[in-house]
Short mmCIF file of C-alpha atoms in Angstrom, two decimals:
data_model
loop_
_atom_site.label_atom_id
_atom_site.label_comp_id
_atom_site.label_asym_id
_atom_site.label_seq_id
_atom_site.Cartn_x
_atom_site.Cartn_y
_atom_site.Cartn_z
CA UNK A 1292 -1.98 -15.25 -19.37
CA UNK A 1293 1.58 -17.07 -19.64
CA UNK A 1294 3.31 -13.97 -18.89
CA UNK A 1295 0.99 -13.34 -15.78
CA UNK A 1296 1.68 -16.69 -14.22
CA UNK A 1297 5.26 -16.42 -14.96
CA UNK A 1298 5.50 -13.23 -13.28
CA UNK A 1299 2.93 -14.16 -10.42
CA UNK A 1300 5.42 -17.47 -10.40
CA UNK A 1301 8.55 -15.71 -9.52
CA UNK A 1302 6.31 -13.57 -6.73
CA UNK A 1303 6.25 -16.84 -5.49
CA UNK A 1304 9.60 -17.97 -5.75
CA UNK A 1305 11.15 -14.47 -4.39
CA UNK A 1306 9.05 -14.49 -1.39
CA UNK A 1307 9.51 -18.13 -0.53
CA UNK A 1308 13.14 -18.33 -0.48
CA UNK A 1309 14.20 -18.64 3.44
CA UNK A 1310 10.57 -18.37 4.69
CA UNK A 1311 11.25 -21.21 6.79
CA UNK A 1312 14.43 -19.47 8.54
CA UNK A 1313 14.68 -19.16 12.66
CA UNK A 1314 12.23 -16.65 13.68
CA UNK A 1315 13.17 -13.32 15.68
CA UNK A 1316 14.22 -10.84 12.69
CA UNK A 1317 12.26 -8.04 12.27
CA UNK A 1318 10.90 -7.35 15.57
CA UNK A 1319 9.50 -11.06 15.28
CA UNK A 1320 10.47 -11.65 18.41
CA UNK A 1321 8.80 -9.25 20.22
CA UNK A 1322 6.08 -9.66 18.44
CA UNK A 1323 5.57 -13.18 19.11
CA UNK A 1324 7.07 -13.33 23.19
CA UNK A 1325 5.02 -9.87 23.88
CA UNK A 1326 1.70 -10.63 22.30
CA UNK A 1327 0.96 -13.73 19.63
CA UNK A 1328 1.64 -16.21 22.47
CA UNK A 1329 -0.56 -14.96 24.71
CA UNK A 1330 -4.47 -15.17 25.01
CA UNK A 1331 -6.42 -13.91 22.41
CA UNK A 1332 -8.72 -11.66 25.10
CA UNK A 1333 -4.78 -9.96 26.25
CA UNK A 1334 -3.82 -9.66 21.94
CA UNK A 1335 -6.96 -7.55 21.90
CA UNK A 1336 -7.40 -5.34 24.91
CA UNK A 1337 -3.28 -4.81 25.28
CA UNK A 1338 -2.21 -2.69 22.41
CA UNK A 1339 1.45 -1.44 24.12
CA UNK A 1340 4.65 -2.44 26.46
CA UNK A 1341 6.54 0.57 26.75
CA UNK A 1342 7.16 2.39 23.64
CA UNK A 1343 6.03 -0.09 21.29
CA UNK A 1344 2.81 -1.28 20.18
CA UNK A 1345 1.32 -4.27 17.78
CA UNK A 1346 -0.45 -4.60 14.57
CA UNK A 1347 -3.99 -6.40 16.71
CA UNK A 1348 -5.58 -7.83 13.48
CA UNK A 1349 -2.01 -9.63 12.63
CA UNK A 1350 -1.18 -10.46 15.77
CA UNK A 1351 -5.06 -11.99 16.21
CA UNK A 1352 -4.09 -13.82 12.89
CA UNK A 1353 -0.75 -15.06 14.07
CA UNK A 1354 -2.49 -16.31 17.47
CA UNK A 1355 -4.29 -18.64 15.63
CA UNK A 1356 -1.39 -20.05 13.18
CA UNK A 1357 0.18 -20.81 16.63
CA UNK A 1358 -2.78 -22.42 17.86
CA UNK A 1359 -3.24 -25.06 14.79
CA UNK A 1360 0.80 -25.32 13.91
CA UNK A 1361 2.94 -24.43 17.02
CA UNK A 1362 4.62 -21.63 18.53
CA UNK A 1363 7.91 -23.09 16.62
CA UNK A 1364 6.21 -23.62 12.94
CA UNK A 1365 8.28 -20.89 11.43
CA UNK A 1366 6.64 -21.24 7.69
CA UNK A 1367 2.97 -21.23 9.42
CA UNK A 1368 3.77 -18.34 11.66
CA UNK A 1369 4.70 -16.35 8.28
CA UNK A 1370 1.93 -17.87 5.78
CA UNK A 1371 -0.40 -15.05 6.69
CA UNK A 1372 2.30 -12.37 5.63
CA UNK A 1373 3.16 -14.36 2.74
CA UNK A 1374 -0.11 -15.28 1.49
CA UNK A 1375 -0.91 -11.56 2.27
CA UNK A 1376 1.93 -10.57 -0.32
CA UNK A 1377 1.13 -12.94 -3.18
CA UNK A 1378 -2.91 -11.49 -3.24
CA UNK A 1379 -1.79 -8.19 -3.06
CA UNK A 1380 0.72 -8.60 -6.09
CA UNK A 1381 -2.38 -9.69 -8.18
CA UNK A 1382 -4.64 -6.46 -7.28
CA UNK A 1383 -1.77 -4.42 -8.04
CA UNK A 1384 -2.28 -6.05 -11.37
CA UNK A 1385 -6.06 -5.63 -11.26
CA UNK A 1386 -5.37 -1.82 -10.42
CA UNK A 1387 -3.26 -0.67 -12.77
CA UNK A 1388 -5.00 -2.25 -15.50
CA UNK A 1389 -8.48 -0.29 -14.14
CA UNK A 1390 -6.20 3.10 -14.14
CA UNK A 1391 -4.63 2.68 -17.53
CA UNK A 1392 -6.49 0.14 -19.46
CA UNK A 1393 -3.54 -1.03 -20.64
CA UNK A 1394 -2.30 -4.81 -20.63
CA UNK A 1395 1.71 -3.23 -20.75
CA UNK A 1396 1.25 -0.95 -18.12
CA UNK A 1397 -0.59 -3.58 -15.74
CA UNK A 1398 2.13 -6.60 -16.59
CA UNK A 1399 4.75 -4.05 -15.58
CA UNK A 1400 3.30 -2.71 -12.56
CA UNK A 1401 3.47 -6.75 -11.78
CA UNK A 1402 7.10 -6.91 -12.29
CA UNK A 1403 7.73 -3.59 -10.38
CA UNK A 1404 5.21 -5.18 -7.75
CA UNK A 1405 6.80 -8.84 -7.59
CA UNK A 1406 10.37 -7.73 -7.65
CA UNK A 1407 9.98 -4.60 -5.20
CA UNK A 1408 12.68 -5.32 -2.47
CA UNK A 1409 10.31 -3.84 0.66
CA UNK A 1410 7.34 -5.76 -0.57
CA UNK A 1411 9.92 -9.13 -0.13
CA UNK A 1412 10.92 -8.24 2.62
CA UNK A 1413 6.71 -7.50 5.02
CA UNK A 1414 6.08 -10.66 2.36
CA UNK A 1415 8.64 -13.03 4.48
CA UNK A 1416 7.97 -11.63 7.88
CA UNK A 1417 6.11 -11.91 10.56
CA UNK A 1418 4.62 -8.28 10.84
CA UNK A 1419 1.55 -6.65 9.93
CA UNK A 1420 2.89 -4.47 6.90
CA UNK A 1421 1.91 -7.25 4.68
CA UNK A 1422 -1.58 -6.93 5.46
CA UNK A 1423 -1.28 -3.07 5.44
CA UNK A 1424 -0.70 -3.05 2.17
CA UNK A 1425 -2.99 -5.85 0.57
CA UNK A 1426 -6.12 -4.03 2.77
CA UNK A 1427 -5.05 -0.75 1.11
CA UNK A 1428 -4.62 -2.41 -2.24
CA UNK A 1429 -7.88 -3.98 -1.83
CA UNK A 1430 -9.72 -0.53 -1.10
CA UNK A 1431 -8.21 1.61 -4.06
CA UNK A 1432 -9.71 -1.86 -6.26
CA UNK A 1433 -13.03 -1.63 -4.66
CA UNK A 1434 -13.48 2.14 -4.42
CA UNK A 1435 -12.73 1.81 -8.35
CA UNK A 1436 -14.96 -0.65 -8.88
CA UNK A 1437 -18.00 1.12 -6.90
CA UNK A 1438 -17.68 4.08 -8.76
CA UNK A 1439 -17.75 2.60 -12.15
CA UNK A 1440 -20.64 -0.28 -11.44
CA UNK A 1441 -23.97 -0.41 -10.30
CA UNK A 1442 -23.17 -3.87 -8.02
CA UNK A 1443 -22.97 -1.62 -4.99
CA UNK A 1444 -23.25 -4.53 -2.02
CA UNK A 1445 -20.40 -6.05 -3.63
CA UNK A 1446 -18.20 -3.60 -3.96
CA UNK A 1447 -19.24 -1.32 -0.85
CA UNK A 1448 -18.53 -5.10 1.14
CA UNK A 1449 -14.80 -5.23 0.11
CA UNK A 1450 -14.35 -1.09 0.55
CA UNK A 1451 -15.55 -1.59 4.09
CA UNK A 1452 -13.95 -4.91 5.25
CA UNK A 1453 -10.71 -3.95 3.70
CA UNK A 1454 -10.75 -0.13 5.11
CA UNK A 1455 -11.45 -1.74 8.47
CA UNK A 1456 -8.92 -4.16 8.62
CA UNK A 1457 -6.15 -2.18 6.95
CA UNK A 1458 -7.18 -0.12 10.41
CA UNK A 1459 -7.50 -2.54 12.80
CA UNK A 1460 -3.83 -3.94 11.60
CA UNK A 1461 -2.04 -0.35 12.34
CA UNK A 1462 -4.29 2.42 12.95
CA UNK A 1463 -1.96 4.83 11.21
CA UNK A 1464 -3.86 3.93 8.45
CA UNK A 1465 -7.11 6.29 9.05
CA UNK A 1466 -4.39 8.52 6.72
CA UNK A 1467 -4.76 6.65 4.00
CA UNK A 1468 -8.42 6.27 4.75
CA UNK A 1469 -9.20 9.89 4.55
CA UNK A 1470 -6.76 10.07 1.75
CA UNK A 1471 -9.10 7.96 -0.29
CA UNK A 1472 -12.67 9.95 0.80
CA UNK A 1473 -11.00 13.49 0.09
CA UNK A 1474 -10.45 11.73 -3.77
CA UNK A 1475 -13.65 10.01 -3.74
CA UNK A 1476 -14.99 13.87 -3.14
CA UNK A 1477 -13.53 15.57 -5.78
CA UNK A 1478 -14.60 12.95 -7.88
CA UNK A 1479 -18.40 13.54 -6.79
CA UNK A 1480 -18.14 17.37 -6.10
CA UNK A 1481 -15.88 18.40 -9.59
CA UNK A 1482 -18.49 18.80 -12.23
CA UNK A 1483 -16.03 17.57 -14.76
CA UNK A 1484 -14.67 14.37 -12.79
CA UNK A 1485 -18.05 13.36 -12.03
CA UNK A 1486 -18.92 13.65 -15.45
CA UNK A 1487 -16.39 10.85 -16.02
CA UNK A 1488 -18.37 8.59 -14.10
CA UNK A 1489 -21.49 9.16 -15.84
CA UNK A 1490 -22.84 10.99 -12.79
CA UNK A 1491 -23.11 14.35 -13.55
CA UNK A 1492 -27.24 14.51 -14.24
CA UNK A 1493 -27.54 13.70 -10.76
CA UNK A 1494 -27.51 16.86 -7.79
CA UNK A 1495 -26.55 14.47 -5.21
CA UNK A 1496 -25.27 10.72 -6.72
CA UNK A 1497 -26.62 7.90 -4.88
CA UNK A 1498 -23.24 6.69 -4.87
CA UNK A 1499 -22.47 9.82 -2.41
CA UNK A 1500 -24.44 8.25 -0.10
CA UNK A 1501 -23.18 4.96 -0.51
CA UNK A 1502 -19.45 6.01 0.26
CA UNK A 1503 -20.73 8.14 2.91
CA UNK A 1504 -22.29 4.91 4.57
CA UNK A 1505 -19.01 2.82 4.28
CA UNK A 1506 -16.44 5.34 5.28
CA UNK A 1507 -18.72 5.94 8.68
CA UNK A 1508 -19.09 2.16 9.35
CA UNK A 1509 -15.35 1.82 8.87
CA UNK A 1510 -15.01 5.01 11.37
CA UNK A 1511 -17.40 3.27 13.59
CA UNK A 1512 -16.73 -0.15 13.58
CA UNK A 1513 -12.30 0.63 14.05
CA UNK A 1514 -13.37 3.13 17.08
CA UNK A 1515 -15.46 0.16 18.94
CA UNK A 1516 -12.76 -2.01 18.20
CA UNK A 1517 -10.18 0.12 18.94
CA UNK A 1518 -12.10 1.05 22.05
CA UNK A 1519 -10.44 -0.94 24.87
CA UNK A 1520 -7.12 0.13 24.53
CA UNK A 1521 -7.48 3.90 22.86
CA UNK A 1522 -5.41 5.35 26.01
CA UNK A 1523 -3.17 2.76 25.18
CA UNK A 1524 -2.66 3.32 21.67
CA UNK A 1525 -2.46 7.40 22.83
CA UNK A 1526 0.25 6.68 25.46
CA UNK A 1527 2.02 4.54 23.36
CA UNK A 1528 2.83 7.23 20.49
CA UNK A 1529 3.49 9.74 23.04
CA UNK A 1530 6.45 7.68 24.20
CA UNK A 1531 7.70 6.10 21.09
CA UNK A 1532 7.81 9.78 19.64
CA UNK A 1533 9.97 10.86 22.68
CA UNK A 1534 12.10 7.23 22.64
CA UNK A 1535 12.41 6.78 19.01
CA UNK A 1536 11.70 10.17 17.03
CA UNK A 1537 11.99 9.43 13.76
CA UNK A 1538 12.18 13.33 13.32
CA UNK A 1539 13.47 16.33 15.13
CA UNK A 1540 11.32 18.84 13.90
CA UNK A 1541 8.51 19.89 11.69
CA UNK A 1542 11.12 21.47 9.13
CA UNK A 1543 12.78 17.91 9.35
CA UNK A 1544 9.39 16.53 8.42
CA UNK A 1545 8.99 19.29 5.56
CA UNK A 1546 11.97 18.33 3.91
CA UNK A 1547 12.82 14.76 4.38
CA UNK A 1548 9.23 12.74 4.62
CA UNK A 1549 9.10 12.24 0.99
CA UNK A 1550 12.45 11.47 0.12
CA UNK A 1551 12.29 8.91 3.07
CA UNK A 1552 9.40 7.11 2.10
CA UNK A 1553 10.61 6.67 -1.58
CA UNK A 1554 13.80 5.54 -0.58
CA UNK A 1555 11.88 2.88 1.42
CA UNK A 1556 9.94 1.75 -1.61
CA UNK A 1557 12.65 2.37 -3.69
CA UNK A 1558 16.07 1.45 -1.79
CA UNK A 1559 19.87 2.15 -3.25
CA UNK A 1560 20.00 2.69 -7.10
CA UNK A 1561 16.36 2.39 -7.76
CA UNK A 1562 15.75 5.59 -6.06
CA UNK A 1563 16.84 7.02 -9.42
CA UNK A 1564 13.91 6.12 -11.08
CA UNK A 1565 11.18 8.02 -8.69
CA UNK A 1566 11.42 10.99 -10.93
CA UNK A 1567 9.02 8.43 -13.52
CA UNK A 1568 6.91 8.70 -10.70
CA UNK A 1569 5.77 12.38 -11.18
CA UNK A 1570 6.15 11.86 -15.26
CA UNK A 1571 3.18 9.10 -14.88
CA UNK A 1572 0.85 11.16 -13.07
CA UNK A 1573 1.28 14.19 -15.24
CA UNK A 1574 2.00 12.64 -18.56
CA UNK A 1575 0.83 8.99 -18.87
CA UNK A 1576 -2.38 8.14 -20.81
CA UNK A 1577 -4.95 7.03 -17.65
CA UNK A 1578 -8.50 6.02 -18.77
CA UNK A 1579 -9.87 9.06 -16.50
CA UNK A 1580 -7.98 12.25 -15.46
CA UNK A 1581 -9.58 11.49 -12.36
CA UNK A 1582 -7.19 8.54 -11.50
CA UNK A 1583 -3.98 11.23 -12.00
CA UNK A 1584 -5.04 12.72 -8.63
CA UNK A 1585 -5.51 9.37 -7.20
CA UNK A 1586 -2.04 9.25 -6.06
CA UNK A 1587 -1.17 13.24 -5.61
CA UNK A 1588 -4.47 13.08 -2.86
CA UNK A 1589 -3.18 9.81 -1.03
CA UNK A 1590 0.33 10.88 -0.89
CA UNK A 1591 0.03 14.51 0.34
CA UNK A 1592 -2.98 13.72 2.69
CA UNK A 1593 -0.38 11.42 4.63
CA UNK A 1594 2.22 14.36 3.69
CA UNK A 1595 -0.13 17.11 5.18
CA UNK A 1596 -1.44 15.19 7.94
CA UNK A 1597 2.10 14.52 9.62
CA UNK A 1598 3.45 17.59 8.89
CA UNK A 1599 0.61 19.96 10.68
CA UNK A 1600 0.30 17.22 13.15
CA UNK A 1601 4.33 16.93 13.66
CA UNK A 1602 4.28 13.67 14.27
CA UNK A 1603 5.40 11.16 11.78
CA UNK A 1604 6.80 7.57 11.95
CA UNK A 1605 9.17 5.41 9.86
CA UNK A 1606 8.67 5.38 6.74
CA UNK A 1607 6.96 1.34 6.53
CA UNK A 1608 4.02 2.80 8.48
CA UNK A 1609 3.03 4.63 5.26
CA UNK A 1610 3.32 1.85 2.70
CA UNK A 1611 -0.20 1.95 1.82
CA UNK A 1612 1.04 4.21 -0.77
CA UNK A 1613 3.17 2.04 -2.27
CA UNK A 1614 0.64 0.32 -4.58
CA UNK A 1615 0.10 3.74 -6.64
CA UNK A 1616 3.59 4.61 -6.57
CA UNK A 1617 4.62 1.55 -7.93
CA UNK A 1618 1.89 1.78 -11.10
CA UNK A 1619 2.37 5.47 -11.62
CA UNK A 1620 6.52 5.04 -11.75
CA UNK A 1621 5.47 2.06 -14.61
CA UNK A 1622 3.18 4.29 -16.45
CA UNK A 1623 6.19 6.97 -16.25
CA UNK A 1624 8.85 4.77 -17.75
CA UNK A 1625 6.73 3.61 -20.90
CA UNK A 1626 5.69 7.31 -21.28
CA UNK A 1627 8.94 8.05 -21.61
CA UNK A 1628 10.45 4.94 -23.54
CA UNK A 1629 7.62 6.30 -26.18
CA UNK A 1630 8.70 9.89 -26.16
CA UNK A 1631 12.16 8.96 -26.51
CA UNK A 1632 11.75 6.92 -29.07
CA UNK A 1633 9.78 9.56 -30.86
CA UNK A 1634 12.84 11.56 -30.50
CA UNK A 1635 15.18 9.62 -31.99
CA UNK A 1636 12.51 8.95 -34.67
CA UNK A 1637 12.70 5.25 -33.79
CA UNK A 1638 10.28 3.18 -36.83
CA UNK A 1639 9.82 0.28 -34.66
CA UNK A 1640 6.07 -0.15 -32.80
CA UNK A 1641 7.54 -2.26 -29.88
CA UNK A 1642 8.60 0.91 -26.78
CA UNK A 1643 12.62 -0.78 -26.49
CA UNK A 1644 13.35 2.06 -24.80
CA UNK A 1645 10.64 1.93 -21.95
CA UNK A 1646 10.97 -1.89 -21.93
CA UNK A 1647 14.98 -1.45 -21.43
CA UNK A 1648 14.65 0.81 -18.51
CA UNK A 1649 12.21 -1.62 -16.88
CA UNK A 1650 14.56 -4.20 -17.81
CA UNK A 1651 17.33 -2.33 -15.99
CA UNK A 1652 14.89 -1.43 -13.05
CA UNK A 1653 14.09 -5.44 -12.62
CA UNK A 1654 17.70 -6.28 -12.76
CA UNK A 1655 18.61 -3.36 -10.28
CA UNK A 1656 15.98 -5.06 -7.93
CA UNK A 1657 17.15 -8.17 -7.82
CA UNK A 1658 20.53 -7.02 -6.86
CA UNK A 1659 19.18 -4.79 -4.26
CA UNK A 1660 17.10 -7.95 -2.79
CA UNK A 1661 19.76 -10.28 -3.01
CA UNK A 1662 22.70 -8.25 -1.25
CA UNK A 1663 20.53 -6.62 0.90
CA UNK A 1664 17.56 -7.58 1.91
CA UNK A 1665 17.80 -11.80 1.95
CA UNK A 1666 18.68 -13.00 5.60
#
């Protein structure tokens, strides 16, 4: 427990320092002058000025922070992101340890989490990328949790209020939406996944129906709140794609979406260490082999998706999948500080060679936030 609220701690810390600078970086600005300090009837029927739009469930947030503190209150106008942060660094926590059942894997994918330079960054600024990845971190917890307990209202409640909201804050997130029912299928439709589960004496599981349920109230209830400005939202991409494309072709897409998104989650030297990515998902010990295709389904339904569609954004409008990539790269590195150390025939229980490469990783991170990222 020390070592959690140490690390949790210097979340804090990390994400606090300069949270009270002048607002305006970021996009702030336009944020705030174009929608947050106007009425709350215009945040939510306006979704686009030219060729950009807004994050509504954010900006409906940040409306009311204004209201109570100011439209000067720097620290009040960021709480929500930073508050937004700090929960989501604890379910990365709670995830990891579900996945791997491992207190070393789950107090890593912590320090990965609270020392991550792009988490920092959405953590100390007034966007909506904050939420989008607590509401995505949320639903990977609660889908988890439904599958493996029989306290469906509970968990079904979170899977549904934090699909919908991860929505309603950038609606680029229906990806990771359908990501997460195309896994929840093969876990219900493979005979030996579902097995897993405990499910497998069952034609059709209840808990088929249950999913069903919340995945088309989350499709529902984002459409009807989505529906007063869905031309908007429509004429919006079709301009930013021709104002700001992100990338000239499909073949562009094919080769560089990847690399691009890691380097986002990863930036400068820490890129080096995505290859522990791929060695946690094929290698590391998971409680179910289920959870190994957890991240392969999220990552290549966004993949897929933008590549058949051709359209596809920077790289922070996909950081629901950071969560996963973050515990996966963990599990990776201890893997492979244990086969290492197998290698060299090392006597010792504690894995020095997993812990020094996390060690370096941390270290790496701090650099990168401190040159780099900190106003």
């Amino acid at each position: 427990m020390l070592i959690l609220l140490i690390l949790l701690a210097s979340g804090v810390l990390l994400r606090a320092y300069q949270l009270d600078r002048a607002l305006g970086g970021g996009d702030e600005s336009q944020v705030l002058l174009e929608w947050a300090y106007s009425p709350l009837d215009y945040i939510i029927t306006t979704y686009g000025h030219g060729s950009g739009g807004h994050h509504v469930f954010h900006t409906i947030i940040l409306r009311f922070m204004i209201l109570l503190f100011g439209e000067e209150n720097a620290l009040a106008i960021r709480a929500p992101a930073f508050v937004a942060g700090i929960v989501c660094l604890w379910f990365i926590y709670k995830i990891a340890r579900q996945i791997f059942q491992s207190n070393t894997v789950a107090q890593l994918a912590l320090l990965v989490a609270v020392v991550c330079p792009v988490h920092i960054y959405y953590s100390q600024t007034a966007r909506g990328y904050s939420f989008l990845m607590l509401f995505s971190t949320l639903s990977i917890f609660a889908t988890l949790k439904l599958l493996q307990s029989g306290k469906y209202l509970r968990w079904a409640s979170l899977l549904f209020l934090s699909g919908f909201l991860s929505v309603y804050t950038q609606p680029i997130a229906v990806i990771f939406i359908l990501g997460l029912a195309l896994w929840i299928l093969f876990v219900l439709a493979i005979p030996s996944l579902k097995e897993e589960f405990g499910l497998h004496l069952e034609p059709i599981s209840k808990k088929f129906y249950v999913f069903l349920s919340v995945f088309l109230l989350i499709g529902l209830s984002s459409l009807f709140a989505y529906w007063p400005i869905i031309d908007q939202i429509v004429q919006t991409k079709e301009l930013h794609e021709k104002t700001f494309k992100f990338y000239s072709s499909s073949w562009d897409i094919f080769i560089h979406f990847i690399p691009n998104l890691f380097l986002k989650i990863l930036p400068g030297p820490l890129i080096y260490f995505s290859p522990f990515f791929i060695v946690g998902i094929f290698f590391s010990k998971t409680f179910k082999r289920s959870y190994r295709l957890l991240p392969i389904t999220v990552l290549l339904t966004t993949y897929l998706i933008c590549l058949i569609t051709g359209w596809a954004g920077y790289p922070r409008y996909y950081l629901f999948n950071l969560p996963l990539i973050l515990i996966f790269l963990v599990s990776g590195v201890i893997w492979a500080g244990e086969y290492l150390g197998n290698l060299i025939k090392q006597k010792k229980t504690i894995n020095w060679m997993g812990y020094s490469l996390m060690g370096t990783y941390a270290i790496l991170a701090l650099t990168e936030i401190v040159l780099n990222y900190y106003p």
